[in-house]
Short mmCIF file of C-alpha atoms and ligand atoms in Angstrom, two decimals:
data_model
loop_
_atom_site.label_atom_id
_atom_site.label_comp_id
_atom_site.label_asym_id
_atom_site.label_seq_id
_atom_site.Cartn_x
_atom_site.Cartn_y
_atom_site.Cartn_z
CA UNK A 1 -28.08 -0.42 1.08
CA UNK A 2 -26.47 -3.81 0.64
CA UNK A 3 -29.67 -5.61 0.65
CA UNK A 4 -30.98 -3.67 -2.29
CA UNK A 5 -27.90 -5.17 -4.60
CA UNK A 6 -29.76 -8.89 -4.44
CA UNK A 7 -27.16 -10.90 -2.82
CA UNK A 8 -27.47 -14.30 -1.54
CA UNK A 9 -28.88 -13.93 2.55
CA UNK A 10 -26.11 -15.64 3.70
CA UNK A 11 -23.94 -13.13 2.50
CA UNK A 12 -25.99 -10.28 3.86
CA UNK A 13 -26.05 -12.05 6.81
CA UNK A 14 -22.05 -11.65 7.06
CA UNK A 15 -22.66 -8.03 6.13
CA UNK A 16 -25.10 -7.67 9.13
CA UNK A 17 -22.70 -9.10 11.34
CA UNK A 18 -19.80 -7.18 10.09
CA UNK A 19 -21.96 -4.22 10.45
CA UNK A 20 -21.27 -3.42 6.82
CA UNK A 21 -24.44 -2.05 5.68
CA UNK A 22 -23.81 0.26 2.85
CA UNK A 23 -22.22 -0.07 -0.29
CA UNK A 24 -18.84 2.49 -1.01
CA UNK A 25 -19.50 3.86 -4.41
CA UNK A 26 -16.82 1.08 -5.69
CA UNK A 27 -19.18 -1.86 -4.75
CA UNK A 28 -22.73 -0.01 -5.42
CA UNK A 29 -21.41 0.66 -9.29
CA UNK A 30 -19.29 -3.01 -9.55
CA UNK A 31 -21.41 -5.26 -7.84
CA UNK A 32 -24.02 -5.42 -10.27
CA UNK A 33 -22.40 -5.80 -13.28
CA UNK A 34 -20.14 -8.72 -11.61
CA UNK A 35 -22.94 -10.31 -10.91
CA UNK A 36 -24.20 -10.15 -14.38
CA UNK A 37 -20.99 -12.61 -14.89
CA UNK A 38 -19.59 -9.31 -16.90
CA UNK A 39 -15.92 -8.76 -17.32
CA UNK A 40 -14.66 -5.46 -15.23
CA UNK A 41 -11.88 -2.56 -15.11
CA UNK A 42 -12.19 -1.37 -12.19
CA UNK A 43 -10.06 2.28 -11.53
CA UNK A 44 -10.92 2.85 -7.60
CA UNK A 45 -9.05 4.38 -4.86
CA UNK A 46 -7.06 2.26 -2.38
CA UNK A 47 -9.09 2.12 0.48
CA UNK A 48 -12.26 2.32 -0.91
CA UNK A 49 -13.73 -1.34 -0.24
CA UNK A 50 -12.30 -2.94 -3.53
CA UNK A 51 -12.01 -6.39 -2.13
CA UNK A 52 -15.43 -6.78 -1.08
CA UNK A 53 -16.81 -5.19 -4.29
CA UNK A 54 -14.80 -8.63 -6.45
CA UNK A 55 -15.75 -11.27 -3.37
CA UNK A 56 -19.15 -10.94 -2.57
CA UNK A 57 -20.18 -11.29 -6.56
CA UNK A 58 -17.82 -14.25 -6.74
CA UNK A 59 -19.71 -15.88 -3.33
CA UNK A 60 -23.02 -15.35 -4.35
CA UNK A 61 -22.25 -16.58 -7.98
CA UNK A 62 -20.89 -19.80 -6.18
CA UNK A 63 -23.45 -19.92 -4.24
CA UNK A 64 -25.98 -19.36 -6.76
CA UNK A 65 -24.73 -22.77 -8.66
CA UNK A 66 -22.85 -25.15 -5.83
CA UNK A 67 -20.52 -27.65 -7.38
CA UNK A 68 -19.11 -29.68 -4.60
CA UNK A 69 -16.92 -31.43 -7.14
CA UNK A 70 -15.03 -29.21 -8.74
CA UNK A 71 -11.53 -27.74 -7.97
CA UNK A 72 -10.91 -24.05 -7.83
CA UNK A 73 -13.88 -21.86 -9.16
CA UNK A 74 -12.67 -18.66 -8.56
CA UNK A 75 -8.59 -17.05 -8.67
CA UNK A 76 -7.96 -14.09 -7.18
CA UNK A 77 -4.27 -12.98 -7.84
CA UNK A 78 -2.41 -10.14 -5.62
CA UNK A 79 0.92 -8.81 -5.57
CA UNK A 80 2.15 -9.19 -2.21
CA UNK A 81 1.28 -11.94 0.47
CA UNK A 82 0.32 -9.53 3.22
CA UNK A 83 -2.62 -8.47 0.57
CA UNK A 84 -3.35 -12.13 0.36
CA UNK A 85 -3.63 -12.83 3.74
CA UNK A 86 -6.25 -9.59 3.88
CA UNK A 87 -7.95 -10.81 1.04
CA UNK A 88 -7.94 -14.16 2.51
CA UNK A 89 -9.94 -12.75 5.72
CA UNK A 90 -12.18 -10.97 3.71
CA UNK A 91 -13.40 -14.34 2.11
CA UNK A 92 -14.07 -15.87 5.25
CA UNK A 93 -15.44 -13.11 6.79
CA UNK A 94 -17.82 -12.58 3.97
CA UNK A 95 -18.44 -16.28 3.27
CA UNK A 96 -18.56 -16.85 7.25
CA UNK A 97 -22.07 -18.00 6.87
CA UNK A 98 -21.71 -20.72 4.03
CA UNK A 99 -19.35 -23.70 3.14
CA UNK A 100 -17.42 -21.91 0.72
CA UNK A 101 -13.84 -22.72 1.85
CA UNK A 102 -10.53 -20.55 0.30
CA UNK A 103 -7.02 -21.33 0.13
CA UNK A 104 -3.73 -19.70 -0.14
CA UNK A 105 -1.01 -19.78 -2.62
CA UNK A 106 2.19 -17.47 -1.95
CA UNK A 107 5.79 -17.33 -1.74
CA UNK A 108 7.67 -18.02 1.77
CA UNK A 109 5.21 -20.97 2.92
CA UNK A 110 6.21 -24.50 2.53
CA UNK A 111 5.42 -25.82 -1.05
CA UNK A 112 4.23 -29.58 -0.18
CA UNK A 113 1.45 -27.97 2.72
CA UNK A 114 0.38 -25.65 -0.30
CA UNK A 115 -0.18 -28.96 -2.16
CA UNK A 116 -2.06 -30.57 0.37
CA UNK A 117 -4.42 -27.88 0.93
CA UNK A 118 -4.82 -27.73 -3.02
CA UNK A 119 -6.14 -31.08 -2.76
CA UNK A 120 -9.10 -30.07 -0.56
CA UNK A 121 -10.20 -28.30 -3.38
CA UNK A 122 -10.61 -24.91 -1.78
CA UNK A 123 -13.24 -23.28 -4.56
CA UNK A 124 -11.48 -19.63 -4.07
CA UNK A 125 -7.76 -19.49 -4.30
CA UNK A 126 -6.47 -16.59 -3.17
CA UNK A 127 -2.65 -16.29 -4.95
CA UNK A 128 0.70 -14.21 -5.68
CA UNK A 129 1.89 -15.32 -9.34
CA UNK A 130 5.38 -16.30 -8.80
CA UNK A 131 4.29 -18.96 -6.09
CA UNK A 132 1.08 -20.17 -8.74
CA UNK A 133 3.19 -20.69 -11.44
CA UNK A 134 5.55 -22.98 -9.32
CA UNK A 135 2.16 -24.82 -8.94
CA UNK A 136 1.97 -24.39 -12.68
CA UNK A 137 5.07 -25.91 -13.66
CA UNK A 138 4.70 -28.65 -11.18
CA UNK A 139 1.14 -29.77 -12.24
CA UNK A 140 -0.28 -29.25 -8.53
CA UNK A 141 -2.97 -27.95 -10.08
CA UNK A 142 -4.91 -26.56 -12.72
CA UNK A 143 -8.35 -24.78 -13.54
CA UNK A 144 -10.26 -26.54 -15.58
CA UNK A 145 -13.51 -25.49 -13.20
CA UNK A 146 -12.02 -21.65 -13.49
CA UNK A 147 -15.17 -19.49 -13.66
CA UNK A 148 -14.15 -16.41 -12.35
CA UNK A 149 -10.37 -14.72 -12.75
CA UNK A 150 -9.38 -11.43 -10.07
CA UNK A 151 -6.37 -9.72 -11.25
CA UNK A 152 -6.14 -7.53 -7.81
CA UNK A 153 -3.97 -4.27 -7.90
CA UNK A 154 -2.90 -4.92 -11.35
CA UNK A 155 -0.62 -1.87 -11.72
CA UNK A 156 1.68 -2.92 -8.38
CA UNK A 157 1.80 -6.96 -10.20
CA UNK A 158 3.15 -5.04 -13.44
CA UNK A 159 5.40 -2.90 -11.60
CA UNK A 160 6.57 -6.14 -9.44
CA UNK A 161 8.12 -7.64 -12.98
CA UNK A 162 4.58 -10.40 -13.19
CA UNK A 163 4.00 -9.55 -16.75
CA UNK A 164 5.20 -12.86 -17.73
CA UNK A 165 3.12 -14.83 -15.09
CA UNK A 166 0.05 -12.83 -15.28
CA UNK A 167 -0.21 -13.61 -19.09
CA UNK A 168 0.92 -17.44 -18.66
CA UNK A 169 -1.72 -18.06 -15.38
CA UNK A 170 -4.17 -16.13 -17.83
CA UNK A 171 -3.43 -18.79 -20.59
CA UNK A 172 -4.21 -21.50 -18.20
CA UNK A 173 -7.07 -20.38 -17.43
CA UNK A 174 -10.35 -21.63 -19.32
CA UNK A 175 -11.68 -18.44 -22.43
CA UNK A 176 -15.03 -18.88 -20.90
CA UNK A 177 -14.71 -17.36 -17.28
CA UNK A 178 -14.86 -14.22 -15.89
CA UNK A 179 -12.22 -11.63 -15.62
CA UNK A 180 -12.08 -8.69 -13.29
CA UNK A 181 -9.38 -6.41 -13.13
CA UNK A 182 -8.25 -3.79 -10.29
CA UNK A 183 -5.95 -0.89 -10.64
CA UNK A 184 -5.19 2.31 -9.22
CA UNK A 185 -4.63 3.68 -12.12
CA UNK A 186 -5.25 2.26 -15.62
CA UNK A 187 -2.36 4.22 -17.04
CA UNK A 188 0.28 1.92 -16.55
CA UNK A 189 3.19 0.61 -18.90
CA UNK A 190 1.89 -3.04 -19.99
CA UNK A 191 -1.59 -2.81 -18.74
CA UNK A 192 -3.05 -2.64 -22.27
CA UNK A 193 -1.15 -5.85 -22.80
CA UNK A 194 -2.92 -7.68 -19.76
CA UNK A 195 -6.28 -6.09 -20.46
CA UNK A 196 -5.90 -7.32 -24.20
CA UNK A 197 -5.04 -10.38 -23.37
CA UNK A 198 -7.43 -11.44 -20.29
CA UNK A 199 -10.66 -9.27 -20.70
CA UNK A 200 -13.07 -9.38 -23.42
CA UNK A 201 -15.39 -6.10 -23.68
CA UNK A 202 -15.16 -5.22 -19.94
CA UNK A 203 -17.26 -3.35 -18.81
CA UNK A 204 -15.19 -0.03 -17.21
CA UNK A 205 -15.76 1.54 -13.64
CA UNK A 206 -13.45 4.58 -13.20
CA UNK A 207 -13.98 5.62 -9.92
CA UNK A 208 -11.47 7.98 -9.18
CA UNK A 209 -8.19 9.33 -10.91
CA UNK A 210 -5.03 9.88 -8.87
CA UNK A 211 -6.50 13.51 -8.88
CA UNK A 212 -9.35 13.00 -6.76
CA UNK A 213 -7.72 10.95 -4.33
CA UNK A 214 -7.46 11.81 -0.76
CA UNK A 215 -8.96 15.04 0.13
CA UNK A 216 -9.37 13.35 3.45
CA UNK A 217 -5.44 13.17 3.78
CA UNK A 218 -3.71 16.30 4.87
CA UNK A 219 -0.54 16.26 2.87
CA UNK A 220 2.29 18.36 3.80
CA UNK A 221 6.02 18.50 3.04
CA UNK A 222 9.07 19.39 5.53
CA UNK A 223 12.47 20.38 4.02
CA UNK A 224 15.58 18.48 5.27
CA UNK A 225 19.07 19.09 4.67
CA UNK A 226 20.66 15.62 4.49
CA UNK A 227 20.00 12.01 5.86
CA UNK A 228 20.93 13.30 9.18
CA UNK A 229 18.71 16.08 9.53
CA UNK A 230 15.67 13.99 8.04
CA UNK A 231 16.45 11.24 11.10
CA UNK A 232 16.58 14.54 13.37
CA UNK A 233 13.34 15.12 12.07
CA UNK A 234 11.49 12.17 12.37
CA UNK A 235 12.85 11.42 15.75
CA UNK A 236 11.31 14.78 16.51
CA UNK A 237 7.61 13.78 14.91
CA UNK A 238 7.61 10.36 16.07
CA UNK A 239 8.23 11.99 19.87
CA UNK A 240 6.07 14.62 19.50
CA UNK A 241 3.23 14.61 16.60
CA UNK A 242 -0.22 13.64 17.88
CA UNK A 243 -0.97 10.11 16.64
CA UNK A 244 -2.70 6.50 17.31
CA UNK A 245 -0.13 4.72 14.62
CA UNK A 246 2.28 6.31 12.13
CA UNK A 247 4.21 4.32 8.81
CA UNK A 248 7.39 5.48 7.85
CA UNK A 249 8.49 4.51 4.42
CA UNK A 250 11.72 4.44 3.40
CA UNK A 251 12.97 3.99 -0.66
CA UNK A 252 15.41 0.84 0.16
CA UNK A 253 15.63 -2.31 2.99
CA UNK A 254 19.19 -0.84 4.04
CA UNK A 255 17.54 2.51 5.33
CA UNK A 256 14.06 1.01 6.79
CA UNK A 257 16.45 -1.01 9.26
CA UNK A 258 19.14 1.38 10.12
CA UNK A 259 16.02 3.68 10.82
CA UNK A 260 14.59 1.07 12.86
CA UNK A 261 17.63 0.94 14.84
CA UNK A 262 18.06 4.39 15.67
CA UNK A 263 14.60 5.18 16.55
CA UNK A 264 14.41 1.93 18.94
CA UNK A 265 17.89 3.55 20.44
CA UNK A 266 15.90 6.81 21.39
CA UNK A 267 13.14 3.71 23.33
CA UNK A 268 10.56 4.58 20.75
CA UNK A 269 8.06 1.44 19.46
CA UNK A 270 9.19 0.75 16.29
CA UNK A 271 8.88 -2.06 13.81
CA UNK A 272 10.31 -2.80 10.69
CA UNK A 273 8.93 -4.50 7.37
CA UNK A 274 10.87 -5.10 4.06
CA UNK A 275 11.01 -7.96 1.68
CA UNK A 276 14.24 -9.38 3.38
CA UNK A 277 12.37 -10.83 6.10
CA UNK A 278 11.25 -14.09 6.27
CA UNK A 279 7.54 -14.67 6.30
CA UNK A 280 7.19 -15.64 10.24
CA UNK A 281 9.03 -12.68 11.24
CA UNK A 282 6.89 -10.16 8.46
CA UNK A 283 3.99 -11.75 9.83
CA UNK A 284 4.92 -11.22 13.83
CA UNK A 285 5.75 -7.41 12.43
CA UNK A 286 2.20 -7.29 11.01
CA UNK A 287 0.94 -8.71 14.50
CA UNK A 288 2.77 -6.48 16.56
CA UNK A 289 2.06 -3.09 14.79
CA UNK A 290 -1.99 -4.07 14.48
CA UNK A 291 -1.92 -4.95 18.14
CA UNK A 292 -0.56 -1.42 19.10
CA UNK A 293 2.63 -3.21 20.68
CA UNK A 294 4.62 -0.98 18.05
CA UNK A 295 2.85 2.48 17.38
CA UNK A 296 5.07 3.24 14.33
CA UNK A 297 6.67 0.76 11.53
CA UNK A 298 9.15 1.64 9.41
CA UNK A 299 8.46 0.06 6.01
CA UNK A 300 9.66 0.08 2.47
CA UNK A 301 7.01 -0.20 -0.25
CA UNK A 302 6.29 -3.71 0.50
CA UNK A 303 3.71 -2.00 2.71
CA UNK A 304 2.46 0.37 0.65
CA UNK A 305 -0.42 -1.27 -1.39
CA UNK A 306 -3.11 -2.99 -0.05
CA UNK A 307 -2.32 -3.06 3.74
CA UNK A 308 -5.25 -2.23 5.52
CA UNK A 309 -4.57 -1.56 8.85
CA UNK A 310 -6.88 0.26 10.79
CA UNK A 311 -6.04 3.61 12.95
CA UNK A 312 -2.85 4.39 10.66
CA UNK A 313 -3.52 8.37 10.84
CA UNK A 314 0.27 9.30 10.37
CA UNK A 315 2.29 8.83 7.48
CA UNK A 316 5.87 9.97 6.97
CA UNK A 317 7.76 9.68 3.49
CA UNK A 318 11.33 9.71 4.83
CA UNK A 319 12.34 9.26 1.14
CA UNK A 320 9.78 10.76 -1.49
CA UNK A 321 8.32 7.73 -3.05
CA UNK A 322 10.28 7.06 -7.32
CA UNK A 323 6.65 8.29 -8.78
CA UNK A 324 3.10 9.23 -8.64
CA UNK A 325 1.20 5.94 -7.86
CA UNK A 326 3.70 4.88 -5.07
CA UNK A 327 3.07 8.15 -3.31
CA UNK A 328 -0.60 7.70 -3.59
CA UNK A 329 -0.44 4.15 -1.94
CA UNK A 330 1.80 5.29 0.28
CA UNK A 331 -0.44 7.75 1.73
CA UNK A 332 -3.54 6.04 1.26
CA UNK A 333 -2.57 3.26 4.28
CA UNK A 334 -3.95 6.40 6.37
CA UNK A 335 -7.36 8.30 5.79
CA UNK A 336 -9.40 5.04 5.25
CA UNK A 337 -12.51 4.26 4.75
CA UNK A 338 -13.35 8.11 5.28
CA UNK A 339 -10.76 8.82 8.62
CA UNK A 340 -8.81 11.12 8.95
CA UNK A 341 -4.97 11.06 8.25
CA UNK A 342 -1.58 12.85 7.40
CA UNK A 343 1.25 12.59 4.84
CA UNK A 344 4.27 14.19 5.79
CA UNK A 345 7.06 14.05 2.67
CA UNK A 346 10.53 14.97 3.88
CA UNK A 347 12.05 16.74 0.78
CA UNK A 348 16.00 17.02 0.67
CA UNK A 349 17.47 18.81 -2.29
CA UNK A 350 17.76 15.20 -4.23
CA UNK A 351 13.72 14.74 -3.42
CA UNK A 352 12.16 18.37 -4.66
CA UNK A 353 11.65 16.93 -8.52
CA UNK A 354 10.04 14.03 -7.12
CA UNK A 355 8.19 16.19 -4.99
CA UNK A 356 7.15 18.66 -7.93
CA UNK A 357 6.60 15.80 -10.07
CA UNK A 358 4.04 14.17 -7.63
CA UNK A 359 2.66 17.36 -6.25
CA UNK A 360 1.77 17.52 -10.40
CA UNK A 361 0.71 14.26 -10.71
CA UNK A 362 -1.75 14.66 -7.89
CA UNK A 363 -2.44 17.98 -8.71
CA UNK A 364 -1.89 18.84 -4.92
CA UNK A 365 0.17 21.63 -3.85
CA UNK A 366 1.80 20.32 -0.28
CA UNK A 367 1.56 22.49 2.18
CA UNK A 368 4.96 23.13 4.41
CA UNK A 369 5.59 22.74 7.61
CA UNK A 370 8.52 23.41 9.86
CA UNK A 371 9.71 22.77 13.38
CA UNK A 372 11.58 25.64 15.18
CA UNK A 373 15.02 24.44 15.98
CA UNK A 374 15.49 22.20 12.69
CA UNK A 375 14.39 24.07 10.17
CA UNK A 376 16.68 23.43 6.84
CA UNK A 377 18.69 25.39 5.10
CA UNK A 378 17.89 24.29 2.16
CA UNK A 379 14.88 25.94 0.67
CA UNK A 380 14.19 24.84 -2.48
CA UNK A 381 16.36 24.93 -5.76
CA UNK A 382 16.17 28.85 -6.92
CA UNK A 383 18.38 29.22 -3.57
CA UNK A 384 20.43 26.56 -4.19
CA UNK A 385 21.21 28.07 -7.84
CA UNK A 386 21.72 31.92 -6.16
CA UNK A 387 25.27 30.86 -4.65
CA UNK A 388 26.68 28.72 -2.31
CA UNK A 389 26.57 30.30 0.46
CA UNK A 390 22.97 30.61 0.07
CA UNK A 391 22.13 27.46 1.58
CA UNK A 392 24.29 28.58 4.66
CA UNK A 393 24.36 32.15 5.19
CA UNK A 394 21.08 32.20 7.75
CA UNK A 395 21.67 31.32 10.86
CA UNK A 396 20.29 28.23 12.29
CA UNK A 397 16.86 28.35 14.60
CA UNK A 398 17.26 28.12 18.10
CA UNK A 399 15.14 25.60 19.81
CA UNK A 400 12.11 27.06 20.48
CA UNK A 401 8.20 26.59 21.70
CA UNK A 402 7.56 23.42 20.31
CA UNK A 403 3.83 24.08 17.50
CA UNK A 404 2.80 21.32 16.87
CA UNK A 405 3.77 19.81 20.40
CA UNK A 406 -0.09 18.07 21.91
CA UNK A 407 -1.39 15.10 23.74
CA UNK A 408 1.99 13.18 23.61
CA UNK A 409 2.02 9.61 22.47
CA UNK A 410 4.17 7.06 23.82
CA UNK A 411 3.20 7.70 27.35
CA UNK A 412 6.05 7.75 29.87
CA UNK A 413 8.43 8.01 27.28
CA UNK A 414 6.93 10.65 25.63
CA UNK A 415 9.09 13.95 25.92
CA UNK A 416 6.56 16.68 24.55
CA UNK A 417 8.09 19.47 26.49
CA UNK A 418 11.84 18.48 25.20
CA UNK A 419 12.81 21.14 22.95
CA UNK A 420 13.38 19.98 19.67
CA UNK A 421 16.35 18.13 19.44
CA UNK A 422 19.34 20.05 17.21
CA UNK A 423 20.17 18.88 14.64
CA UNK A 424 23.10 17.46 14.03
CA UNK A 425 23.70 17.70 10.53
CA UNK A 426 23.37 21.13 9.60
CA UNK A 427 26.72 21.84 7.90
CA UNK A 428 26.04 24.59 5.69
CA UNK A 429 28.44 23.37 2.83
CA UNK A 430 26.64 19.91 2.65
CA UNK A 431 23.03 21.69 2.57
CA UNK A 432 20.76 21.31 0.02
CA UNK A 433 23.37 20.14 -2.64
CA UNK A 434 23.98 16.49 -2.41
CA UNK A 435 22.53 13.92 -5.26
CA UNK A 436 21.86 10.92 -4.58
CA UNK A 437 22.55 8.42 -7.59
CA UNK A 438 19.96 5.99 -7.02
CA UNK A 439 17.45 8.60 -7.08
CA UNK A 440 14.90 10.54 -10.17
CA UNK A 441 15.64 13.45 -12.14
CA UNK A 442 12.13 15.40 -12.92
CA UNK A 443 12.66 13.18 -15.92
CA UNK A 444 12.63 10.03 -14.12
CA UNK A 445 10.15 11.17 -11.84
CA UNK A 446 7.12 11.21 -14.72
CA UNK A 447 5.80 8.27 -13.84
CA UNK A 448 6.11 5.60 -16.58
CA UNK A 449 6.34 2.63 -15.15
CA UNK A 450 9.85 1.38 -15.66
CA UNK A 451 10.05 -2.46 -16.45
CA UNK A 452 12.16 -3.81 -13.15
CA UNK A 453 11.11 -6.27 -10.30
CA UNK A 454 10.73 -4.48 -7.39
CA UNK A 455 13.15 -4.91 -4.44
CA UNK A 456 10.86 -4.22 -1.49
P1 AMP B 1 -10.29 -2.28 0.70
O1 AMP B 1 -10.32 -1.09 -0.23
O2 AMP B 1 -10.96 -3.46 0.13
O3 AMP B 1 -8.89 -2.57 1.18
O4 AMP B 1 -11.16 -1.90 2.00
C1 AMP B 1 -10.80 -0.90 2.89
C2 AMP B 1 -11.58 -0.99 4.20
O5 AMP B 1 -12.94 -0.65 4.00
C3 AMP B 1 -11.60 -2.39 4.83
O6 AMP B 1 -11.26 -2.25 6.19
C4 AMP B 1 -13.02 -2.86 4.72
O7 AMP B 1 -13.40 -3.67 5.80
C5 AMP B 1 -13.79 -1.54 4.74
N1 AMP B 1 -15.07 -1.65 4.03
C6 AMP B 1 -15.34 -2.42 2.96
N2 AMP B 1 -16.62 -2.25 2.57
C7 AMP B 1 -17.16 -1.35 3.41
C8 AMP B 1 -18.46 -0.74 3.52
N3 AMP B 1 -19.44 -1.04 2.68
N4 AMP B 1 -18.66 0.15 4.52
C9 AMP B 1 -17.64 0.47 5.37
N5 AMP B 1 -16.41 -0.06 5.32
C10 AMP B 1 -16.16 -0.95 4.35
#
């Protein structure tokens, strides 16, 4: 129970009202030793109530020893600005009963408000690196009252190309503070670096490898042909599946909107996030798909870490994710906090050694699925390497009874007794053999970390 863990009342008062009243295993274990003022590397599971574990230590230490005078006390750092915004709520949700006040520092919002609200002194700054170390260079700010330092999903700021800026905001902050660290996996290229650099004797929490992760997610695979017959397919699950809110990731911005645009075509709700949109619109798209006005969003990565949006239960990989950890955050925006979810991973002939890769990686074995009247031809690579006409020598399906066919989901527009649209892609010379250059051989698909910034 939360009230065993000796936090401040004010803070267990927010808990109370949140209705939060037991520790996940992530808190119960870090809690403690953050509030010993210990340095932490934390390995946890997305979606296992991380942010709370780092920001109810940091309140009651503030708390514990108020300093009304002092600029930021506490720097919490987070890849994306849809994480900061979360993070952001869960200060003031947690801190809903004292003065503490937070502020935000992140790309896409005007620089001279960010400077105004810096000199409010907000004690928690809540902060993507790129944006801070404008701040940085432009002496907006600085932490000379640093106490405590949160380097939040540590692996995805790596990945993102922050080395530089994690090491340089580490540098300007004071040696005697605080460091915490949180990762989904502590295996990643550069990490060592970061932890060298930032943490002294931290104390270690590994909560869960990629391994354990997800038994609550049913994970499945469907075999596609081509593009085509993957945009067959999804137009089929979006129509017809049996779900409260479904994420569709796609590998590239190009894709995530030309999928956007067919689905909306065939009058389904869809909404689309990628890193080319400006901040208003990402933010209305946030809005819009947590109000239920869009059941389904079709995102690229940008959305895969950290979003926590609640009744996700459907997730489709219209791409297979470029390694292990992506597919694991990809999946985990479904199955929180102990729901229930599915991961559906459309594998063409260009995806199976990312598929085999990650299937090792997670040491899952996906289950497969088909839907009469678009099952592929393809069906795996020992066909593909028999002979040609391999791929194409069985006839195609005719529509049939439609399996998985329930409750149907977009109400009037729902066509759950259609038969399964055909598909329109199945030429058998195409099947199953196509590459696509911008993805992984089984090579690429071992999950090092490759040193590039993201394009999400
Ligand atoms: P996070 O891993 O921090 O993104 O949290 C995932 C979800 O778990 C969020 O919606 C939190 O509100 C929720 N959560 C955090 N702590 C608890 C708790 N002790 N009990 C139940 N849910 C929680």
């Amino acid at each position: 129970m939360f009230n065993e863990l000796a936090l401040n009342e004010r803070l267990l008062k927010a808990l109370d009202k949140l209705e939060l009243t037991k520790p996940t295993p992530v808190q119960q274990k870090a809690i403690p030793v953050a509030m010993a003022g210990k340095d932490l590397l934390v390995s946890a599971r997305t979606g296992s109530g991380k942010t709370a574990a780092f920001v109810l230590p940091i309140l009651h230490r503030l708390l514990a020893n108020e300093a009304p005078q002092s600029g930021a006390r506490a720097l919490i750092l987070v890849p994306t600005r849809e994480l900061a915004r979360q993070v952001m709520k869960q200060c003031e949700q947690l801190g809903s009963f004292t003065f503490i006040k937070s502020g935000m520092i992140i790309g896409g919002e005007g620089f001279k408000e960010q400077r105004a609200m810096l000199r409010k002194n907000p004690e928690i700054l809540i902060a993507t690196p790129g944006r801070l170390v404008e701040h940085l260079d432009s002496e907006s700010l600085d932490f000379n009252d640093l106490e405590v330092l949160v380097l939040d999903e540590a692996d995805r700021m790596l990945e993102m190309g922050f080395s530089e800026d994690l090491l340089r905001i580490c540098n300007a902050c004071p040696g005697e503070r605080q460091t915490m660290l949180f990762s989904a996996t502590l295996k990643r290229r550069g990490l060592d670096d970061v932890i060298d650099q930032a943490l002294e004797k931290p104390k270690s929490l590994i909560l869960d490898t990629p391994r354990k992760q997800h038994t609550d997610i049913k994970q499945q695979i469907i075999l596609a042909d081509d593009t085509d017959h993957k945009i067959a397919l999804l137009e089929y699950m979006l129509q017809n599946d049996e779900f409260d809110k479904a994420l569709v990731f796609s590998n590239t911005r190009d894709m995530a909107d030309r999928l956007c645009g067919i689905m909306r075509g065939k009058s389904l709700p869809v909404g689309v996030l990628h890193g080319e949109m400006d901040q208003r619109e990402r933010n209305q798209m946030m809005q819009h798909y947590r109000d239920g006005h869009y059941k389904v969003l079709i995102a690229t990565d940008l959305a895969a870490r950290g979003l926590d949006i609640k009744g996700i239960d459907l997730v489709i990989n219209f791409e297979m994710p470029r390694n292990g950890d992506d597919y694991i955050h990809r999946i985990g925006r479904t199955g929180r906090a102990d729901a229930e979810g599915a991961a559906i991973s459309m594998v063409c002939a260009y995806d199976w050694n990312l598929k085999a890769g990650i299937e090792k990686y997670t040491n899952t074995r996906f289950a497969k699925r088909q839907i009469e009247g678009l099952i592929a031809n393809f069906k795996g690579p020992k066909k593909l390497k028999a002979s040609g006409k391999a791929a194409g020598s069985k006839k195609k399906k005719v529509a049939g009874k439609n399996k998985t066919a329930g409750k149907k989901i977009f109400g009037k527009k729902s066509v759950g007794k259609k038969p399964a649209p055909k598909s329109k892609q199945h030429d058998p010379k195409s099947s199953g053999r196509r590459r696509d250059a911008s993805l992984s051989s089984a090579e690429d698909s071992g999950f090092a970390s490759p040193k590039r910034k993201k394009t999400t």
